[in-house]
Short mmCIF file of C-alpha atoms in Angstrom, two decimals:
data_model
loop_
_atom_site.label_atom_id
_atom_site.label_comp_id
_atom_site.label_asym_id
_atom_site.label_seq_id
_atom_site.Cartn_x
_atom_site.Cartn_y
_atom_site.Cartn_z
CA MET A 201 12.87 26.19 5.06
CA ALA A 202 11.26 23.04 3.46
CA ARG A 203 13.51 20.96 1.25
CA GLU A 204 12.37 19.78 -2.23
CA VAL A 205 13.58 16.82 -4.41
CA ALA A 206 14.64 18.08 -7.78
CA GLY A 207 11.94 18.05 -10.40
CA ARG A 208 11.06 15.55 -12.95
CA PRO A 209 13.95 13.19 -13.81
CA PRO A 210 15.41 13.15 -17.21
CA GLU A 211 13.87 10.94 -19.98
CA GLU A 212 16.88 8.50 -19.74
CA THR A 213 16.03 7.73 -16.21
CA LEU A 214 12.36 7.25 -16.93
CA SER A 215 13.28 4.87 -19.65
CA LEU A 216 15.47 2.92 -17.36
CA TRP A 217 12.67 2.77 -14.61
CA LYS A 218 10.35 1.54 -17.45
CA ARG A 219 12.74 -1.21 -18.54
CA GLU A 220 13.26 -2.33 -14.87
CA GLN A 221 9.49 -2.44 -14.27
CA ALA A 222 9.11 -4.45 -17.43
CA LEU A 223 11.76 -6.92 -16.46
CA LEU A 224 10.46 -7.37 -12.85
CA LYS A 225 6.85 -7.68 -14.19
CA GLY A 226 7.77 -10.93 -15.80
CA ARG A 227 8.42 -12.31 -12.22
CA VAL A 228 5.04 -11.54 -10.63
CA VAL A 229 2.99 -14.64 -9.43
CA ASP A 230 -0.60 -13.91 -9.36
CA ARG A 231 -1.75 -17.21 -7.94
CA ASP A 232 -1.86 -18.48 -4.33
CA THR A 233 1.68 -19.99 -3.35
CA GLU A 234 0.82 -21.01 0.38
CA ALA A 235 -1.48 -23.38 1.84
CA TRP A 236 -3.02 -20.85 4.15
CA GLN A 237 -4.09 -18.75 1.18
CA ARG A 238 -6.31 -21.56 -0.05
CA ASP A 239 -7.87 -22.18 3.27
CA PRO A 240 -11.36 -20.22 3.74
CA ALA A 241 -10.28 -19.43 7.30
CA PHE A 242 -6.69 -18.74 6.49
CA SER A 243 -5.53 -21.50 8.96
CA GLY A 244 -1.73 -21.17 9.34
CA LEU A 245 -1.82 -17.48 8.88
CA ARG A 246 -0.14 -15.89 11.96
CA ARG A 247 1.55 -12.64 10.96
CA VAL A 248 0.40 -9.93 8.62
CA GLY A 249 2.54 -6.82 7.71
CA GLY A 250 1.83 -3.34 6.74
CA VAL A 251 4.12 -0.51 5.23
CA ASP A 252 3.78 3.28 4.94
CA VAL A 253 5.81 6.31 4.06
CA SER A 254 4.68 9.55 5.87
CA PHE A 255 6.06 12.87 4.90
CA VAL A 256 6.96 15.97 7.16
CA LYS A 257 4.55 18.67 6.19
CA GLY A 258 5.98 20.89 3.48
CA ASP A 259 8.93 18.83 2.83
CA SER A 260 9.22 16.37 -0.12
CA VAL A 261 12.59 15.08 1.21
CA SER A 262 12.18 14.09 4.84
CA ALA A 263 9.94 11.22 5.43
CA CYS A 264 9.37 8.19 7.85
CA ALA A 265 9.26 4.69 6.42
CA SER A 266 7.42 2.37 8.63
CA LEU A 267 6.89 -1.41 8.86
CA VAL A 268 4.63 -3.08 11.29
CA VAL A 269 3.72 -6.68 11.86
CA LEU A 270 0.36 -7.76 13.35
CA SER A 271 -0.83 -11.05 14.65
CA TYR A 272 -3.55 -12.67 12.78
CA PRO A 273 -6.48 -12.88 13.33
CA GLU A 274 -6.25 -10.76 16.61
CA LEU A 275 -4.58 -7.85 14.68
CA GLU A 276 -2.36 -6.92 17.51
CA VAL A 277 0.92 -5.17 16.93
CA LEU A 278 3.93 -7.54 17.35
CA TYR A 279 6.66 -5.38 15.77
CA GLU A 280 7.24 -1.95 14.37
CA ASP A 281 10.14 -0.26 12.68
CA CYS A 282 10.00 3.41 11.97
CA ARG A 283 12.90 5.39 10.60
CA MET A 284 13.29 8.85 9.23
CA VAL A 285 14.73 8.86 5.71
CA SER A 286 15.71 11.31 3.07
CA LEU A 287 14.15 10.66 -0.36
CA THR A 288 16.24 11.46 -3.39
CA ALA A 289 13.83 10.43 -6.23
CA PRO A 290 11.08 12.83 -7.13
CA TYR A 291 7.38 11.86 -7.30
CA VAL A 292 6.46 10.68 -10.86
CA SER A 293 3.09 9.01 -11.40
CA GLY A 294 3.44 5.40 -12.12
CA PHE A 295 7.01 5.36 -10.58
CA LEU A 296 6.25 5.66 -6.88
CA ALA A 297 8.24 2.45 -6.18
CA PHE A 298 11.45 3.97 -7.30
CA ARG A 299 10.91 6.80 -4.65
CA GLU A 300 9.75 4.71 -1.68
CA VAL A 301 10.39 1.01 -2.09
CA PRO A 302 14.21 1.10 -1.24
CA PHE A 303 13.31 2.25 2.32
CA LEU A 304 10.59 -0.45 2.75
CA VAL A 305 12.88 -3.14 1.58
CA ASP A 306 15.52 -2.03 4.00
CA ALA A 307 12.95 -2.26 6.79
CA VAL A 308 12.17 -5.80 5.78
CA ARG A 309 15.89 -6.63 5.66
CA ARG A 310 16.36 -5.34 9.26
CA LEU A 311 13.43 -7.54 10.50
CA ARG A 312 14.94 -10.61 8.74
CA GLU A 313 18.18 -9.97 10.35
CA LYS A 314 16.92 -8.95 13.93
CA GLU A 315 13.85 -11.09 14.57
CA PRO A 316 13.25 -13.55 11.72
CA HIS A 317 10.57 -15.31 13.71
CA LEU A 318 8.40 -12.23 13.31
CA MET A 319 8.60 -11.98 9.54
CA PRO A 320 5.18 -11.39 8.05
CA GLN A 321 3.73 -14.07 5.87
CA VAL A 322 2.10 -11.38 3.66
CA LEU A 323 2.47 -7.55 3.24
CA LEU A 324 -0.47 -5.22 2.74
CA VAL A 325 0.61 -2.07 0.73
CA ASP A 326 -1.03 1.24 0.63
CA GLY A 327 -1.08 1.37 -3.31
CA ASN A 328 -1.67 -0.56 -6.34
CA GLY A 329 -0.35 -3.87 -7.50
CA VAL A 330 -1.24 -5.04 -11.15
CA LEU A 331 -3.91 -2.17 -11.23
CA HIS A 332 -1.28 0.12 -12.73
CA HIS A 333 -0.31 1.91 -16.09
CA ARG A 334 2.19 -0.74 -16.83
CA GLY A 335 0.66 -3.57 -14.67
CA PHE A 336 3.47 -3.29 -12.02
CA GLY A 337 2.54 -0.96 -9.17
CA VAL A 338 4.32 -0.35 -5.92
CA ALA A 339 2.85 -3.66 -4.38
CA CYS A 340 4.27 -5.76 -7.02
CA HIS A 341 7.63 -4.07 -6.94
CA LEU A 342 7.92 -4.68 -3.04
CA GLY A 343 6.65 -8.15 -3.47
CA ILE A 344 9.33 -9.05 -5.96
CA LEU A 345 12.25 -7.34 -4.12
CA THR A 346 11.29 -8.99 -0.66
CA ASP A 347 9.90 -12.26 -2.10
CA LEU A 348 6.85 -12.02 0.11
CA PRO A 349 3.27 -12.16 -0.77
CA CYS A 350 1.83 -8.59 -1.16
CA ILE A 351 -1.44 -7.07 -1.67
CA GLY A 352 -2.12 -3.66 -3.25
CA VAL A 353 -4.78 -1.73 -1.12
CA ALA A 354 -5.50 1.70 -2.62
CA LYS A 355 -8.01 4.20 -1.44
CA LYS A 356 -8.80 5.72 -4.84
CA LEU A 357 -9.40 4.24 -8.28
CA LEU A 358 -6.38 4.49 -10.62
CA GLN A 359 -8.12 5.31 -13.96
CA VAL A 360 -6.14 3.03 -16.33
CA ASP A 361 -7.24 0.48 -19.18
CA GLY A 362 -10.61 2.37 -19.51
CA LEU A 363 -11.48 2.43 -15.84
CA GLU A 364 -13.19 5.61 -14.87
CA ASN A 365 -14.53 7.09 -11.69
CA ASN A 366 -17.77 7.92 -13.75
CA ALA A 367 -21.49 7.71 -13.03
CA LEU A 368 -21.54 4.03 -13.67
CA HIS A 369 -18.74 3.43 -11.24
CA LYS A 370 -20.42 5.44 -8.70
CA GLU A 371 -23.61 3.58 -9.01
CA LYS A 372 -21.76 0.24 -8.53
CA ILE A 373 -20.35 1.68 -5.38
CA ARG A 374 -23.88 2.76 -4.26
CA LEU A 375 -24.97 -0.85 -4.75
CA LEU A 376 -22.41 -2.07 -2.32
CA GLN A 377 -24.64 -2.74 0.69
CA ALA A 378 -22.43 -4.64 3.49
CA GLY A 379 -18.89 -5.13 4.48
CA GLY A 380 -17.40 -7.75 2.14
CA ASP A 381 -19.45 -6.71 -0.93
CA THR A 382 -17.35 -6.21 -4.19
CA PHE A 383 -17.40 -5.61 -7.78
CA PRO A 384 -14.65 -6.50 -10.29
CA LEU A 385 -12.40 -3.70 -11.85
CA MET A 386 -12.58 -4.81 -15.56
CA GLY A 387 -10.48 -2.69 -17.88
CA GLY A 388 -11.19 -2.03 -21.57
CA SER A 389 -8.79 -4.92 -22.37
CA GLY A 390 -11.21 -7.31 -20.67
CA ALA A 391 -8.81 -8.08 -17.93
CA ILE A 392 -9.89 -7.88 -14.36
CA LEU A 393 -7.17 -5.71 -12.87
CA GLY A 394 -8.64 -5.76 -9.15
CA MET A 395 -11.69 -5.56 -6.96
CA ALA A 396 -13.69 -2.83 -5.45
CA LEU A 397 -14.31 -3.80 -1.88
CA LYS A 398 -16.71 -2.25 0.62
CA SER A 399 -14.38 -3.11 3.67
CA HIS A 400 -16.66 -2.11 6.42
CA ASP A 401 -20.42 -1.96 6.99
CA HIS A 402 -20.22 1.64 7.63
CA SER A 403 -17.80 2.70 5.11
CA THR A 404 -19.03 4.87 2.03
CA LYS A 405 -15.95 4.61 -0.03
CA PRO A 406 -14.54 1.30 -1.37
CA LEU A 407 -11.06 0.15 -1.27
CA TYR A 408 -9.35 -1.04 -4.54
CA VAL A 409 -7.61 -4.41 -4.02
CA SER A 410 -5.17 -5.73 -6.65
CA VAL A 411 -2.67 -8.57 -6.76
CA GLY A 412 0.89 -7.57 -5.71
CA HIS A 413 2.80 -10.86 -5.73
CA LYS A 414 2.35 -14.57 -4.70
CA MET A 415 -1.34 -14.49 -3.99
CA SER A 416 -4.68 -14.61 -5.92
CA LEU A 417 -7.01 -11.68 -6.24
CA GLU A 418 -9.82 -13.83 -4.54
CA ALA A 419 -7.62 -14.41 -1.48
CA ALA A 420 -6.32 -11.00 -1.48
CA VAL A 421 -9.74 -9.61 -1.26
CA ARG A 422 -10.86 -12.06 1.49
CA LEU A 423 -7.68 -11.30 3.56
CA THR A 424 -7.99 -7.47 3.21
CA ARG A 425 -11.61 -7.74 4.53
CA GLY A 426 -10.44 -9.83 7.32
CA CYS A 427 -7.90 -7.23 8.50
CA CYS A 428 -10.41 -4.32 8.66
CA ARG A 429 -11.67 -3.19 11.91
CA PHE A 430 -12.42 0.17 10.22
CA ARG A 431 -12.26 1.10 6.57
CA ILE A 432 -8.33 0.85 6.16
CA PRO A 433 -6.97 -2.54 6.85
CA GLU A 434 -5.31 -2.56 10.25
CA PRO A 435 -1.68 -3.32 8.97
CA VAL A 436 -1.67 -0.28 6.82
CA ARG A 437 -3.53 1.74 9.29
CA GLN A 438 -1.16 1.06 12.16
CA ALA A 439 1.94 1.60 9.86
CA ASP A 440 0.43 5.09 9.00
CA ILE A 441 -0.34 5.96 12.57
CA ARG A 442 2.87 4.85 13.88
CA SER A 443 4.92 6.81 11.21
CA ARG A 444 3.05 9.91 11.89
CA ASP A 445 3.59 9.64 15.57
CA TYR A 446 7.26 8.86 14.96
CA ILE A 447 7.65 12.18 13.01
CA ARG A 448 5.83 14.01 15.86
CA ARG A 449 8.05 12.60 18.56
CA THR A 450 11.22 13.09 16.44
CA LEU A 451 10.67 16.62 15.24
CA GLY A 452 8.30 17.94 17.71
CA GLY A 453 5.07 19.88 17.36
CA PRO A 454 1.45 18.75 17.16
CA GLY A 455 1.95 16.29 14.18
CA PRO A 456 -0.18 15.72 11.23
CA PRO A 457 -4.07 16.24 11.71
CA ARG A 458 -6.12 13.11 12.36
CA THR A 459 -9.82 12.24 11.71
CA ARG A 460 -12.08 9.63 13.29
CA ALA A 461 -10.57 6.32 13.93
CA GLY A 462 -10.40 4.13 10.97
CA GLU A 463 -10.60 6.98 8.43
CA GLU A 464 -7.53 8.41 6.64
CA PRO A 465 -6.03 11.45 8.03
CA GLU A 466 -6.33 14.59 6.13
CA GLY A 467 -3.86 14.52 3.16
CA ALA A 468 -3.61 10.66 3.11
CA GLU A 469 -4.41 10.55 -0.46
CA THR A 470 -1.30 12.56 -1.35
CA ARG A 471 2.60 12.43 -1.37
CA GLY A 472 4.98 15.15 -0.17
CA GLY A 473 5.63 17.65 -3.01
CA PRO A 474 7.09 21.02 -3.49
CA GLN A 475 3.91 22.89 -2.39
CA GLY A 476 3.24 20.61 0.51
CA ARG A 477 1.70 17.47 -1.09
CA LEU A 478 1.39 15.71 -4.41
CA ARG A 479 -1.32 13.27 -5.54
CA ARG A 480 -0.74 9.61 -4.99
CA ALA A 481 -2.27 8.58 -8.26
CA GLY A 482 -0.20 5.91 -10.03
CA ARG A 483 1.23 4.22 -7.05
#
């Protein structure tokens, strides 16, 4: 029988989470902090990391947290850490970090202790950074706690600050012609919260890139594009593939379904929930 995390936490817990987000938000650095980030060719960048949490089908407690490190620019896997974990916090839109980030921080800590020479110089995160209800998504949270440059790479638009997936937004997507084409995500406040990126010539859906920590938006977009063999940047794609394979090897069975290489598997826009999966909105 599938296990389920208890329902929505009490308001007191949500208030604590909001206060922690507000406190940590003040530490976010949204500019380039490393010389390689300012170099057009990213000279000096040798290792890029990706993280993912994949769920056992129909189970909102059991999951696999994965961290991979790839060489750059070759994008060959140098290191992987996959581990089954039991989540205790429920999914609440806008608070995904409190559910998943502790396990990802543990994976980074293990790498620092075991093979520090393989530490990534930047982490790509399947989720949002400053493009978030309170300007502090999972990519910001992970960046602050690990002190690593982080980039938020989401597959769907988080509709905050007046951003909407409306006819105008869809027309802007249609006008993206080639891999590397972008348009800014300007909220109603006038702030540019991220960029929509056509990551691959043959991709019909953009990625939504936002600052996580210790990197400018311009560099984050360029690097995300540089990491894409397919639609999804390779560090995130490999973390997802390997976490799903680890679940299959550990628990047996055919494993989660897959689609064409480079496209997200069925259900990849979701998080494990009581009825199987929950939306990932608000990462």
